[in-house]
JSON list of C-alpha atoms and ligand atoms in Angstrom, two decimals:
[
{"chain": "A", "resi": 144, "resn": "MET", "atom": "CA", "xyz": [8.24, 2.90, -31.52]},
{"chain": "A", "resi": 145, "resn": "LYS", "atom": "CA", "xyz": [7.02, 5.00, -28.32]},
{"chain": "A", "resi": 146, "resn": "THR", "atom": "CA", "xyz": [7.18, 4.37, -25.70]},
{"chain": "A", "resi": 147, "resn": "VAL", "atom": "CA", "xyz": [4.42, 6.35, -22.33]},
{"chain": "A", "resi": 148, "resn": "LEU", "atom": "CA", "xyz": [3.98, 5.36, -19.27]},
{"chain": "A", "resi": 149, "resn": "ALA", "atom": "CA", "xyz": [0.67, 6.19, -17.02]},
{"chain": "A", "resi": 150, "resn": "ILE", "atom": "CA", "xyz": [1.66, 6.10, -13.86]},
{"chain": "A", "resi": 151, "resn": "PHE", "atom": "CA", "xyz": [-2.92, 7.08, -12.32]},
{"chain": "A", "resi": 152, "resn": "SER", "atom": "CA", "xyz": [-3.55, 7.33, -8.60]},
{"chain": "A", "resi": 153, "resn": "SER", "atom": "CA", "xyz": [-6.64, 8.74, -8.28]},
{"chain": "A", "resi": 154, "resn": "LEU", "atom": "CA", "xyz": [-7.94, 7.61, -5.48]},
{"chain": "A", "resi": 155, "resn": "ASN", "atom": "CA", "xyz": [-11.13, 7.64, -8.01]},
{"chain": "A", "resi": 156, "resn": "GLY", "atom": "CA", "xyz": [-9.70, 5.21, -10.60]},
{"chain": "A", "resi": 157, "resn": "ILE", "atom": "CA", "xyz": [-10.40, 6.47, -13.99]},
{"chain": "A", "resi": 158, "resn": "GLN", "atom": "CA", "xyz": [-13.58, 8.17, -13.52]},
{"chain": "A", "resi": 159, "resn": "GLY", "atom": "CA", "xyz": [-10.89, 11.05, -11.15]},
{"chain": "A", "resi": 160, "resn": "ASN", "atom": "CA", "xyz": [-10.29, 13.97, -11.85]},
{"chain": "A", "resi": 161, "resn": "SER", "atom": "CA", "xyz": [-6.70, 13.57, -13.06]},
{"chain": "A", "resi": 162, "resn": "SER", "atom": "CA", "xyz": [-6.64, 10.14, -14.27]},
{"chain": "A", "resi": 163, "resn": "LYS", "atom": "CA", "xyz": [-9.67, 11.14, -16.86]},
{"chain": "A", "resi": 164, "resn": "LEU", "atom": "CA", "xyz": [-7.35, 14.67, -18.06]},
{"chain": "A", "resi": 165, "resn": "ALA", "atom": "CA", "xyz": [-4.81, 12.35, -18.46]},
{"chain": "A", "resi": 166, "resn": "ASN", "atom": "CA", "xyz": [-6.53, 9.80, -20.71]},
{"chain": "A", "resi": 167, "resn": "GLU", "atom": "CA", "xyz": [-8.28, 12.59, -23.08]},
{"chain": "A", "resi": 168, "resn": "TYR", "atom": "CA", "xyz": [-4.78, 13.48, -23.53]},
{"chain": "A", "resi": 169, "resn": "LEU", "atom": "CA", "xyz": [-2.87, 9.88, -24.05]},
{"chain": "A", "resi": 170, "resn": "SER", "atom": "CA", "xyz": [-5.87, 9.65, -26.14]},
{"chain": "A", "resi": 171, "resn": "LYS", "atom": "CA", "xyz": [-4.66, 11.64, -29.02]},
{"chain": "A", "resi": 172, "resn": "ILE", "atom": "CA", "xyz": [-1.12, 10.14, -28.75]},
{"chain": "A", "resi": 173, "resn": "GLU", "atom": "CA", "xyz": [-1.82, 6.61, -28.31]},
{"chain": "A", "resi": 174, "resn": "ASN", "atom": "CA", "xyz": [-3.77, 6.22, -31.52]},
{"chain": "A", "resi": 175, "resn": "ASN", "atom": "CA", "xyz": [-0.43, 6.23, -33.31]},
{"chain": "A", "resi": 176, "resn": "ASP", "atom": "CA", "xyz": [1.00, 3.29, -34.74]},
{"chain": "A", "resi": 177, "resn": "SER", "atom": "CA", "xyz": [3.98, 4.22, -33.60]},
{"chain": "A", "resi": 178, "resn": "VAL", "atom": "CA", "xyz": [3.16, 5.05, -30.01]},
{"chain": "A", "resi": 179, "resn": "ARG", "atom": "CA", "xyz": [2.10, 2.43, -27.15]},
{"chain": "A", "resi": 180, "resn": "VAL", "atom": "CA", "xyz": [0.64, 2.94, -23.92]},
{"chain": "A", "resi": 181, "resn": "ASN", "atom": "CA", "xyz": [1.88, 0.85, -20.34]},
{"chain": "A", "resi": 182, "resn": "ARG", "atom": "CA", "xyz": [-0.75, 1.71, -18.01]},
{"chain": "A", "resi": 183, "resn": "VAL", "atom": "CA", "xyz": [0.02, 1.47, -14.23]},
{"chain": "A", "resi": 184, "resn": "ASP", "atom": "CA", "xyz": [-2.57, 2.21, -11.41]},
{"chain": "A", "resi": 185, "resn": "VAL", "atom": "CA", "xyz": [-0.85, 3.19, -7.92]},
{"chain": "A", "resi": 186, "resn": "ALA", "atom": "CA", "xyz": [-3.72, 3.37, -5.95]},
{"chain": "A", "resi": 187, "resn": "SER", "atom": "CA", "xyz": [-4.57, -0.24, -6.79]},
{"chain": "A", "resi": 188, "resn": "LEU", "atom": "CA", "xyz": [-1.04, -1.78, -6.57]},
{"chain": "A", "resi": 189, "resn": "ALA", "atom": "CA", "xyz": [-0.94, -0.23, -3.00]},
{"chain": "A", "resi": 190, "resn": "LEU", "atom": "CA", "xyz": [2.65, -0.07, -2.36]},
{"chain": "A", "resi": 191, "resn": "PRO", "atom": "CA", "xyz": [3.69, -0.61, 1.36]},
{"chain": "A", "resi": 192, "resn": "HIS", "atom": "CA", "xyz": [5.13, 1.83, 2.26]},
{"chain": "A", "resi": 193, "resn": "LEU", "atom": "CA", "xyz": [9.64, 1.04, 1.93]},
{"chain": "A", "resi": 194, "resn": "THR", "atom": "CA", "xyz": [11.15, -0.86, 4.78]},
{"chain": "A", "resi": 195, "resn": "GLY", "atom": "CA", "xyz": [14.28, -0.61, 6.64]},
{"chain": "A", "resi": 196, "resn": "GLU", "atom": "CA", "xyz": [14.31, -4.64, 4.87]},
{"chain": "A", "resi": 197, "resn": "GLU", "atom": "CA", "xyz": [14.05, -3.80, 1.54]},
{"chain": "A", "resi": 198, "resn": "MET", "atom": "CA", "xyz": [16.17, -0.87, 1.04]},
{"chain": "A", "resi": 199, "resn": "GLN", "atom": "CA", "xyz": [18.83, -3.90, 3.23]},
{"chain": "A", "resi": 200, "resn": "ALA", "atom": "CA", "xyz": [17.83, -5.80, 0.42]},
{"chain": "A", "resi": 201, "resn": "TRP", "atom": "CA", "xyz": [18.49, -3.24, -2.48]},
{"chain": "A", "resi": 202, "resn": "MET", "atom": "CA", "xyz": [21.86, -3.15, -0.61]},
{"chain": "A", "resi": 203, "resn": "THR", "atom": "CA", "xyz": [22.30, -6.75, -0.25]},
{"chain": "A", "resi": 204, "resn": "GLU", "atom": "CA", "xyz": [24.93, -8.10, -4.09]},
{"chain": "A", "resi": 205, "resn": "PRO", "atom": "CA", "xyz": [22.24, -10.34, -5.72]},
{"chain": "A", "resi": 206, "resn": "SER", "atom": "CA", "xyz": [23.69, -13.28, -5.56]},
{"chain": "A", "resi": 207, "resn": "LYS", "atom": "CA", "xyz": [24.38, -12.90, -1.76]},
{"chain": "A", "resi": 208, "resn": "ARG", "atom": "CA", "xyz": [20.41, -11.99, -1.26]},
{"chain": "A", "resi": 209, "resn": "SER", "atom": "CA", "xyz": [17.70, -14.37, 0.63]},
{"chain": "A", "resi": 210, "resn": "GLU", "atom": "CA", "xyz": [15.26, -15.45, -1.46]},
{"chain": "A", "resi": 211, "resn": "SER", "atom": "CA", "xyz": [13.08, -13.37, 0.89]},
{"chain": "A", "resi": 212, "resn": "GLN", "atom": "CA", "xyz": [15.42, -10.08, -0.14]},
{"chain": "A", "resi": 213, "resn": "GLN", "atom": "CA", "xyz": [14.98, -11.04, -3.63]},
{"chain": "A", "resi": 214, "resn": "ALA", "atom": "CA", "xyz": [11.20, -11.16, -3.86]},
{"chain": "A", "resi": 215, "resn": "LEU", "atom": "CA", "xyz": [11.19, -7.93, -1.50]},
{"chain": "A", "resi": 216, "resn": "ALA", "atom": "CA", "xyz": [14.51, -6.42, -3.97]},
{"chain": "A", "resi": 217, "resn": "ASN", "atom": "CA", "xyz": [12.37, -7.98, -8.06]},
{"chain": "A", "resi": 218, "resn": "VAL", "atom": "CA", "xyz": [9.48, -5.61, -6.35]},
{"chain": "A", "resi": 219, "resn": "SER", "atom": "CA", "xyz": [11.79, -2.45, -7.27]},
{"chain": "A", "resi": 220, "resn": "ASP", "atom": "CA", "xyz": [13.78, -3.76, -9.58]},
{"chain": "A", "resi": 221, "resn": "ASP", "atom": "CA", "xyz": [10.58, -3.51, -11.80]},
{"chain": "A", "resi": 222, "resn": "ILE", "atom": "CA", "xyz": [9.73, -0.67, -11.32]},
{"chain": "A", "resi": 223, "resn": "VAL", "atom": "CA", "xyz": [12.41, 1.30, -12.52]},
{"chain": "A", "resi": 224, "resn": "GLU", "atom": "CA", "xyz": [13.15, -1.09, -15.64]},
{"chain": "A", "resi": 225, "resn": "THR", "atom": "CA", "xyz": [8.67, -0.16, -16.72]},
{"chain": "A", "resi": 226, "resn": "VAL", "atom": "CA", "xyz": [10.25, 3.26, -15.92]},
{"chain": "A", "resi": 227, "resn": "LYS", "atom": "CA", "xyz": [14.26, 3.30, -17.82]},
{"chain": "A", "resi": 228, "resn": "ALA", "atom": "CA", "xyz": [11.29, 1.52, -21.22]},
{"chain": "A", "resi": 229, "resn": "ALA", "atom": "CA", "xyz": [9.38, 4.85, -21.41]},
{"chain": "A", "resi": 230, "resn": "ASP", "atom": "CA", "xyz": [10.77, 7.39, -23.71]},
{"chain": "A", "resi": 231, "resn": "GLU", "atom": "CA", "xyz": [7.74, 9.87, -21.52]},
{"chain": "A", "resi": 232, "resn": "ILE", "atom": "CA", "xyz": [5.77, 9.58, -18.08]},
{"chain": "A", "resi": 233, "resn": "VAL", "atom": "CA", "xyz": [3.01, 11.06, -17.38]},
{"chain": "A", "resi": 234, "resn": "LEU", "atom": "CA", "xyz": [1.63, 11.37, -14.13]},
{"chain": "A", "resi": 235, "resn": "ALA", "atom": "CA", "xyz": [-2.60, 11.42, -13.40]},
{"chain": "A", "resi": 236, "resn": "VAL", "atom": "CA", "xyz": [-1.26, 13.60, -9.89]},
{"chain": "A", "resi": 237, "resn": "PRO", "atom": "CA", "xyz": [-4.75, 14.60, -7.22]},
{"chain": "A", "resi": 238, "resn": "MET", "atom": "CA", "xyz": [-3.38, 16.97, -4.74]},
{"chain": "A", "resi": 239, "resn": "TYR", "atom": "CA", "xyz": [-4.36, 14.93, -1.52]},
{"chain": "A", "resi": 240, "resn": "ASN", "atom": "CA", "xyz": [-3.59, 16.81, 1.92]},
{"chain": "A", "resi": 241, "resn": "PHE", "atom": "CA", "xyz": [-2.02, 19.22, 0.16]},
{"chain": "A", "resi": 242, "resn": "GLY", "atom": "CA", "xyz": [0.14, 16.97, -1.72]},
{"chain": "A", "resi": 243, "resn": "ILE", "atom": "CA", "xyz": [0.92, 14.06, -3.99]},
{"chain": "A", "resi": 244, "resn": "PRO", "atom": "CA", "xyz": [-0.44, 10.65, -3.33]},
{"chain": "A", "resi": 245, "resn": "SER", "atom": "CA", "xyz": [0.60, 8.78, -0.86]},
{"chain": "A", "resi": 246, "resn": "SER", "atom": "CA", "xyz": [0.45, 5.60, -2.88]},
{"chain": "A", "resi": 247, "resn": "LEU", "atom": "CA", "xyz": [2.79, 7.91, -5.78]},
{"chain": "A", "resi": 248, "resn": "LYS", "atom": "CA", "xyz": [5.08, 8.99, -3.20]},
{"chain": "A", "resi": 249, "resn": "ALA", "atom": "CA", "xyz": [5.09, 4.89, -2.14]},
{"chain": "A", "resi": 250, "resn": "TYR", "atom": "CA", "xyz": [5.86, 4.21, -6.19]},
{"chain": "A", "resi": 251, "resn": "PHE", "atom": "CA", "xyz": [8.23, 7.23, -6.22]},
{"chain": "A", "resi": 252, "resn": "ASP", "atom": "CA", "xyz": [10.84, 5.88, -3.72]},
{"chain": "A", "resi": 253, "resn": "ARG", "atom": "CA", "xyz": [10.76, 2.19, -5.21]},
{"chain": "A", "resi": 254, "resn": "ILE", "atom": "CA", "xyz": [12.63, 4.96, -8.59]},
{"chain": "A", "resi": 255, "resn": "ALA", "atom": "CA", "xyz": [15.11, 6.53, -7.10]},
{"chain": "A", "resi": 256, "resn": "ARG", "atom": "CA", "xyz": [17.37, 3.86, -6.34]},
{"chain": "A", "resi": 257, "resn": "ALA", "atom": "CA", "xyz": [21.04, 5.34, -5.98]},
{"chain": "A", "resi": 258, "resn": "GLY", "atom": "CA", "xyz": [23.47, 3.91, -8.53]},
{"chain": "A", "resi": 259, "resn": "ILE", "atom": "CA", "xyz": [21.13, 2.99, -11.26]},
{"chain": "A", "resi": 260, "resn": "THR", "atom": "CA", "xyz": [18.50, 5.90, -11.70]},
{"chain": "A", "resi": 261, "resn": "PHE", "atom": "CA", "xyz": [20.74, 8.06, -9.10]},
{"chain": "A", "resi": 262, "resn": "LYS", "atom": "CA", "xyz": [23.67, 8.89, -7.63]},
{"chain": "A", "resi": 263, "resn": "TYR", "atom": "CA", "xyz": [25.95, 11.62, -6.14]},
{"chain": "A", "resi": 264, "resn": "SER", "atom": "CA", "xyz": [29.27, 13.10, -7.59]},
{"chain": "A", "resi": 265, "resn": "GLU", "atom": "CA", "xyz": [31.65, 15.49, -6.19]},
{"chain": "A", "resi": 266, "resn": "THR", "atom": "CA", "xyz": [29.98, 18.16, -7.60]},
{"chain": "A", "resi": 267, "resn": "GLY", "atom": "CA", "xyz": [26.38, 17.71, -6.67]},
{"chain": "A", "resi": 268, "resn": "PRO", "atom": "CA", "xyz": [23.39, 14.56, -7.32]},
{"chain": "A", "resi": 269, "resn": "VAL", "atom": "CA", "xyz": [22.77, 13.09, -11.32]},
{"chain": "A", "resi": 270, "resn": "GLY", "atom": "CA", "xyz": [19.80, 11.65, -12.79]},
{"chain": "A", "resi": 271, "resn": "LEU", "atom": "CA", "xyz": [21.08, 8.44, -14.76]},
{"chain": "A", "resi": 272, "resn": "LEU", "atom": "CA", "xyz": [18.17, 7.66, -16.47]},
{"chain": "A", "resi": 273, "resn": "GLU", "atom": "CA", "xyz": [18.00, 9.79, -19.88]},
{"chain": "A", "resi": 274, "resn": "ASN", "atom": "CA", "xyz": [16.19, 11.08, -22.73]},
{"chain": "A", "resi": 275, "resn": "LYS", "atom": "CA", "xyz": [13.31, 11.24, -21.27]},
{"chain": "A", "resi": 276, "resn": "SER", "atom": "CA", "xyz": [10.49, 13.28, -20.71]},
{"chain": "A", "resi": 277, "resn": "ALA", "atom": "CA", "xyz": [7.18, 13.90, -18.15]},
{"chain": "A", "resi": 278, "resn": "THR", "atom": "CA", "xyz": [3.38, 15.52, -18.24]},
{"chain": "A", "resi": 279, "resn": "VAL", "atom": "CA", "xyz": [1.65, 16.27, -15.45]},
{"chain": "A", "resi": 280, "resn": "PHE", "atom": "CA", "xyz": [-2.26, 16.07, -15.32]},
{"chain": "A", "resi": 281, "resn": "ALA", "atom": "CA", "xyz": [-2.75, 17.75, -11.91]},
{"chain": "A", "resi": 282, "resn": "ALA", "atom": "CA", "xyz": [-6.51, 17.38, -10.13]},
{"chain": "A", "resi": 283, "resn": "ARG", "atom": "CA", "xyz": [-6.99, 20.29, -7.14]},
{"chain": "A", "resi": 284, "resn": "GLY", "atom": "CA", "xyz": [-10.08, 21.04, -5.26]},
{"chain": "A", "resi": 285, "resn": "GLY", "atom": "CA", "xyz": [-8.70, 24.30, -4.97]},
{"chain": "A", "resi": 286, "resn": "VAL", "atom": "CA", "xyz": [-5.81, 26.52, -6.52]},
{"chain": "A", "resi": 287, "resn": "TYR", "atom": "CA", "xyz": [-2.68, 26.53, -5.42]},
{"chain": "A", "resi": 288, "resn": "ALA", "atom": "CA", "xyz": [-0.10, 26.66, -8.73]},
{"chain": "A", "resi": 289, "resn": "GLY", "atom": "CA", "xyz": [2.36, 29.73, -8.90]},
{"chain": "A", "resi": 290, "resn": "SER", "atom": "CA", "xyz": [1.77, 29.62, -5.04]},
{"chain": "A", "resi": 291, "resn": "ASP", "atom": "CA", "xyz": [4.06, 28.70, -2.23]},
{"chain": "A", "resi": 292, "resn": "PHE", "atom": "CA", "xyz": [1.07, 26.02, -1.37]},
{"chain": "A", "resi": 293, "resn": "ASP", "atom": "CA", "xyz": [1.72, 23.75, -4.31]},
{"chain": "A", "resi": 294, "resn": "THR", "atom": "CA", "xyz": [3.87, 21.96, -3.20]},
{"chain": "A", "resi": 295, "resn": "GLN", "atom": "CA", "xyz": [3.05, 18.63, -5.48]},
{"chain": "A", "resi": 296, "resn": "THR", "atom": "CA", "xyz": [4.82, 21.30, -8.46]},
{"chain": "A", "resi": 297, "resn": "PRO", "atom": "CA", "xyz": [8.30, 21.74, -7.44]},
{"chain": "A", "resi": 298, "resn": "TYR", "atom": "CA", "xyz": [8.77, 18.95, -5.70]},
{"chain": "A", "resi": 299, "resn": "LEU", "atom": "CA", "xyz": [7.69, 16.11, -9.15]},
{"chain": "A", "resi": 300, "resn": "LYS", "atom": "CA", "xyz": [10.29, 19.09, -11.18]},
{"chain": "A", "resi": 301, "resn": "HIS", "atom": "CA", "xyz": [12.23, 18.36, -8.61]},
{"chain": "A", "resi": 302, "resn": "PHE", "atom": "CA", "xyz": [12.57, 14.35, -8.23]},
{"chain": "A", "resi": 303, "resn": "LEU", "atom": "CA", "xyz": [12.03, 13.96, -11.71]},
{"chain": "A", "resi": 304, "resn": "ASN", "atom": "CA", "xyz": [15.58, 16.27, -12.41]},
{"chain": "A", "resi": 305, "resn": "PHE", "atom": "CA", "xyz": [17.15, 14.41, -9.47]},
{"chain": "A", "resi": 306, "resn": "ILE", "atom": "CA", "xyz": [16.98, 10.74, -11.19]},
{"chain": "A", "resi": 307, "resn": "GLY", "atom": "CA", "xyz": [17.29, 12.78, -14.70]},
{"chain": "A", "resi": 308, "resn": "ILE", "atom": "CA", "xyz": [13.79, 14.29, -15.99]},
{"chain": "A", "resi": 309, "resn": "SER", "atom": "CA", "xyz": [14.11, 17.81, -17.13]},
{"chain": "A", "resi": 310, "resn": "ASP", "atom": "CA", "xyz": [11.96, 18.56, -19.31]},
{"chain": "A", "resi": 311, "resn": "VAL", "atom": "CA", "xyz": [8.62, 17.91, -17.36]},
{"chain": "A", "resi": 312, "resn": "LYS", "atom": "CA", "xyz": [5.39, 19.52, -18.60]},
{"chain": "A", "resi": 313, "resn": "PHE", "atom": "CA", "xyz": [2.37, 20.29, -16.13]},
{"chain": "A", "resi": 314, "resn": "VAL", "atom": "CA", "xyz": [-1.44, 20.89, -17.04]},
{"chain": "A", "resi": 315, "resn": "TYR", "atom": "CA", "xyz": [-3.02, 22.12, -14.16]},
{"chain": "A", "resi": 316, "resn": "ALA", "atom": "CA", "xyz": [-6.60, 21.67, -13.29]},
{"chain": "A", "resi": 317, "resn": "GLU", "atom": "CA", "xyz": [-8.13, 23.58, -10.33]},
{"chain": "A", "resi": 318, "resn": "GLY", "atom": "CA", "xyz": [-10.44, 24.68, -8.45]},
{"chain": "A", "resi": 319, "resn": "LEU", "atom": "CA", "xyz": [-12.56, 21.77, -9.34]},
{"chain": "A", "resi": 320, "resn": "ASN", "atom": "CA", "xyz": [-14.68, 21.22, -6.19]},
{"chain": "A", "resi": 321, "resn": "MET", "atom": "CA", "xyz": [-15.20, 25.52, -5.51]},
{"chain": "A", "resi": 322, "resn": "GLY", "atom": "CA", "xyz": [-18.38, 25.00, -8.07]},
{"chain": "A", "resi": 323, "resn": "GLU", "atom": "CA", "xyz": [-19.43, 24.05, -11.31]},
{"chain": "A", "resi": 324, "resn": "GLU", "atom": "CA", "xyz": [-18.34, 26.63, -13.24]},
{"chain": "A", "resi": 325, "resn": "LYS", "atom": "CA", "xyz": [-15.09, 26.99, -12.04]},
{"chain": "A", "resi": 326, "resn": "ALA", "atom": "CA", "xyz": [-14.73, 23.26, -12.95]},
{"chain": "A", "resi": 327, "resn": "ASN", "atom": "CA", "xyz": [-16.11, 23.59, -16.08]},
{"chain": "A", "resi": 328, "resn": "SER", "atom": "CA", "xyz": [-13.69, 26.28, -16.27]},
{"chain": "A", "resi": 329, "resn": "ALA", "atom": "CA", "xyz": [-10.70, 24.02, -15.14]},
{"chain": "A", "resi": 330, "resn": "PHE", "atom": "CA", "xyz": [-11.71, 21.29, -17.47]},
{"chain": "A", "resi": 331, "resn": "ALA", "atom": "CA", "xyz": [-11.74, 23.76, -20.27]},
{"chain": "A", "resi": 332, "resn": "GLU", "atom": "CA", "xyz": [-7.98, 25.11, -19.66]},
{"chain": "A", "resi": 333, "resn": "ALA", "atom": "CA", "xyz": [-6.68, 22.42, -19.24]},
{"chain": "A", "resi": 334, "resn": "ASN", "atom": "CA", "xyz": [-8.87, 20.67, -23.06]},
{"chain": "A", "resi": 335, "resn": "GLU", "atom": "CA", "xyz": [-6.80, 24.06, -24.47]},
{"chain": "A", "resi": 336, "resn": "LYS", "atom": "CA", "xyz": [-3.94, 22.46, -22.81]},
{"chain": "A", "resi": 337, "resn": "ILE", "atom": "CA", "xyz": [-3.62, 18.63, -24.32]},
{"chain": "A", "resi": 338, "resn": "ILE", "atom": "CA", "xyz": [-4.30, 20.34, -27.22]},
{"chain": "A", "resi": 339, "resn": "GLU", "atom": "CA", "xyz": [-2.13, 22.63, -27.56]},
{"chain": "A", "resi": 340, "resn": "LEU", "atom": "CA", "xyz": [0.16, 19.97, -26.74]},
{"chain": "A", "resi": 341, "resn": "THR", "atom": "CA", "xyz": [-0.81, 17.53, -28.29]},
{"chain": "A", "resi": 342, "resn": "ARG", "atom": "CA", "xyz": [-0.92, 19.90, -31.88]},
{"chain": "A", "resi": 343, "resn": "GLY", "atom": "CA", "xyz": [2.33, 18.04, -33.00]},
{"chain": "B", "resi": 612, "resn": "LIG", "atom": "C1", "xyz": [-9.11, 12.36, 0.47]},
{"chain": "B", "resi": 612, "resn": "LIG", "atom": "C2", "xyz": [-8.75, 13.81, -0.79]},
{"chain": "B", "resi": 612, "resn": "LIG", "atom": "C3", "xyz": [-8.16, 14.58, 0.13]},
{"chain": "B", "resi": 612, "resn": "LIG", "atom": "C4", "xyz": [-8.48, 15.89, -0.89]},
{"chain": "B", "resi": 612, "resn": "LIG", "atom": "N1", "xyz": [-7.21, 17.04, -0.48]},
{"chain": "B", "resi": 612, "resn": "LIG", "atom": "C5", "xyz": [-7.31, 17.44, -0.46]},
{"chain": "B", "resi": 612, "resn": "LIG", "atom": "C6", "xyz": [-6.94, 18.83, -0.28]},
{"chain": "B", "resi": 612, "resn": "LIG", "atom": "O1", "xyz": [-5.17, 20.22, -0.06]},
{"chain": "B", "resi": 612, "resn": "LIG", "atom": "N2", "xyz": [-6.08, 21.16, -1.48]},
{"chain": "B", "resi": 612, "resn": "LIG", "atom": "C7", "xyz": [-7.41, 20.15, -2.57]},
{"chain": "B", "resi": 612, "resn": "LIG", "atom": "O2", "xyz": [-6.94, 21.25, -3.74]},
{"chain": "B", "resi": 612, "resn": "LIG", "atom": "N3", "xyz": [-8.42, 18.78, -2.99]},
{"chain": "B", "resi": 612, "resn": "LIG", "atom": "C8", "xyz": [-8.33, 18.39, -2.05]},
{"chain": "B", "resi": 612, "resn": "LIG", "atom": "N4", "xyz": [-8.94, 17.38, -2.68]},
{"chain": "B", "resi": 612, "resn": "LIG", "atom": "C9", "xyz": [-9.09, 17.65, -3.91]},
{"chain": "B", "resi": 612, "resn": "LIG", "atom": "C10", "xyz": [-8.85, 16.87, -4.92]},
{"chain": "B", "resi": 612, "resn": "LIG", "atom": "O3", "xyz": [-8.29, 17.19, -4.86]},
{"chain": "B", "resi": 612, "resn": "LIG", "atom": "C11", "xyz": [-10.07, 16.72, -6.31]},
{"chain": "B", "resi": 612, "resn": "LIG", "atom": "O4", "xyz": [-10.98, 16.39, -5.92]},
{"chain": "B", "resi": 612, "resn": "LIG", "atom": "C12", "xyz": [-9.81, 16.64, -7.53]},
{"chain": "B", "resi": 612, "resn": "LIG", "atom": "O5", "xyz": [-10.11, 16.76, -8.75]},
{"chain": "B", "resi": 612, "resn": "LIG", "atom": "C13", "xyz": [-8.70, 14.59, -7.28]},
{"chain": "B", "resi": 612, "resn": "LIG", "atom": "O6", "xyz": [-7.95, 14.14, -8.25]},
{"chain": "B", "resi": 612, "resn": "LIG", "atom": "P1", "xyz": [-8.96, 13.10, -8.24]},
{"chain": "B", "resi": 612, "resn": "LIG", "atom": "O7", "xyz": [-10.57, 13.43, -9.04]},
{"chain": "B", "resi": 612, "resn": "LIG", "atom": "O8", "xyz": [-8.08, 12.58, -10.13]},
{"chain": "B", "resi": 612, "resn": "LIG", "atom": "O9", "xyz": [-9.14, 12.20, -7.18]},
{"chain": "B", "resi": 612, "resn": "LIG", "atom": "C14", "xyz": [-9.17, 15.86, -1.73]},
{"chain": "B", "resi": 612, "resn": "LIG", "atom": "C15", "xyz": [-9.94, 14.85, -1.79]},
{"chain": "B", "resi": 612, "resn": "LIG", "atom": "C16", "xyz": [-9.28, 13.63, -1.62]},
{"chain": "B", "resi": 612, "resn": "LIG", "atom": "C17", "xyz": [-10.55, 12.63, -1.88]}
]
């Protein structure tokens, strides 16, 4: 059984362009009995910013945590378990104000845990998640891929690499706010890529 964790982050829910692309991909793989998809919508999850208290709770030995520290630690522990249980991570990522949605950043902040998902060695950081791949569906109003203004691609690659996921693929739909023709051709191109990825 292959488990796919699909992380959505559009403010428009399933109507979001990034959500539609990711769901198009998922619809092609999830009718296979050996694939189970676990969907998480971080936009509606609305995690708060990471706080000092929450970080302190992580660093306190479980047996020494207060009740409220344990509740805080559970937030990240549960997310890490969800990620660990997945063989593939699907990320539906809109571009908001030149970056990833802050709700997705808040989710990532709960995934990066020293000693659990990464560690530092004498030669640098080592990702502790093994045998996982990631597929990113990036929806943008403008056009950025391949330019210095695409902050999302290097950030997502670097973050996923940092926790041990080096097999990362991207599907872009760009120029979605640049007129109907441009949007239609961006979707057509993205759908071609999805067919390519799911061809088996
Ligand atoms: C709050 C907000 C900020 C946005 N910022 C950008 C941006 O910086 N660059 C860009 O190309 N498009 C920007 N857009 C357009 C979105 O990237 C585009 O509508 C995309 O389809 C959003 O994905 P979604 O439909 O999955 O939410 C922004 C849209 C919103 C709502």
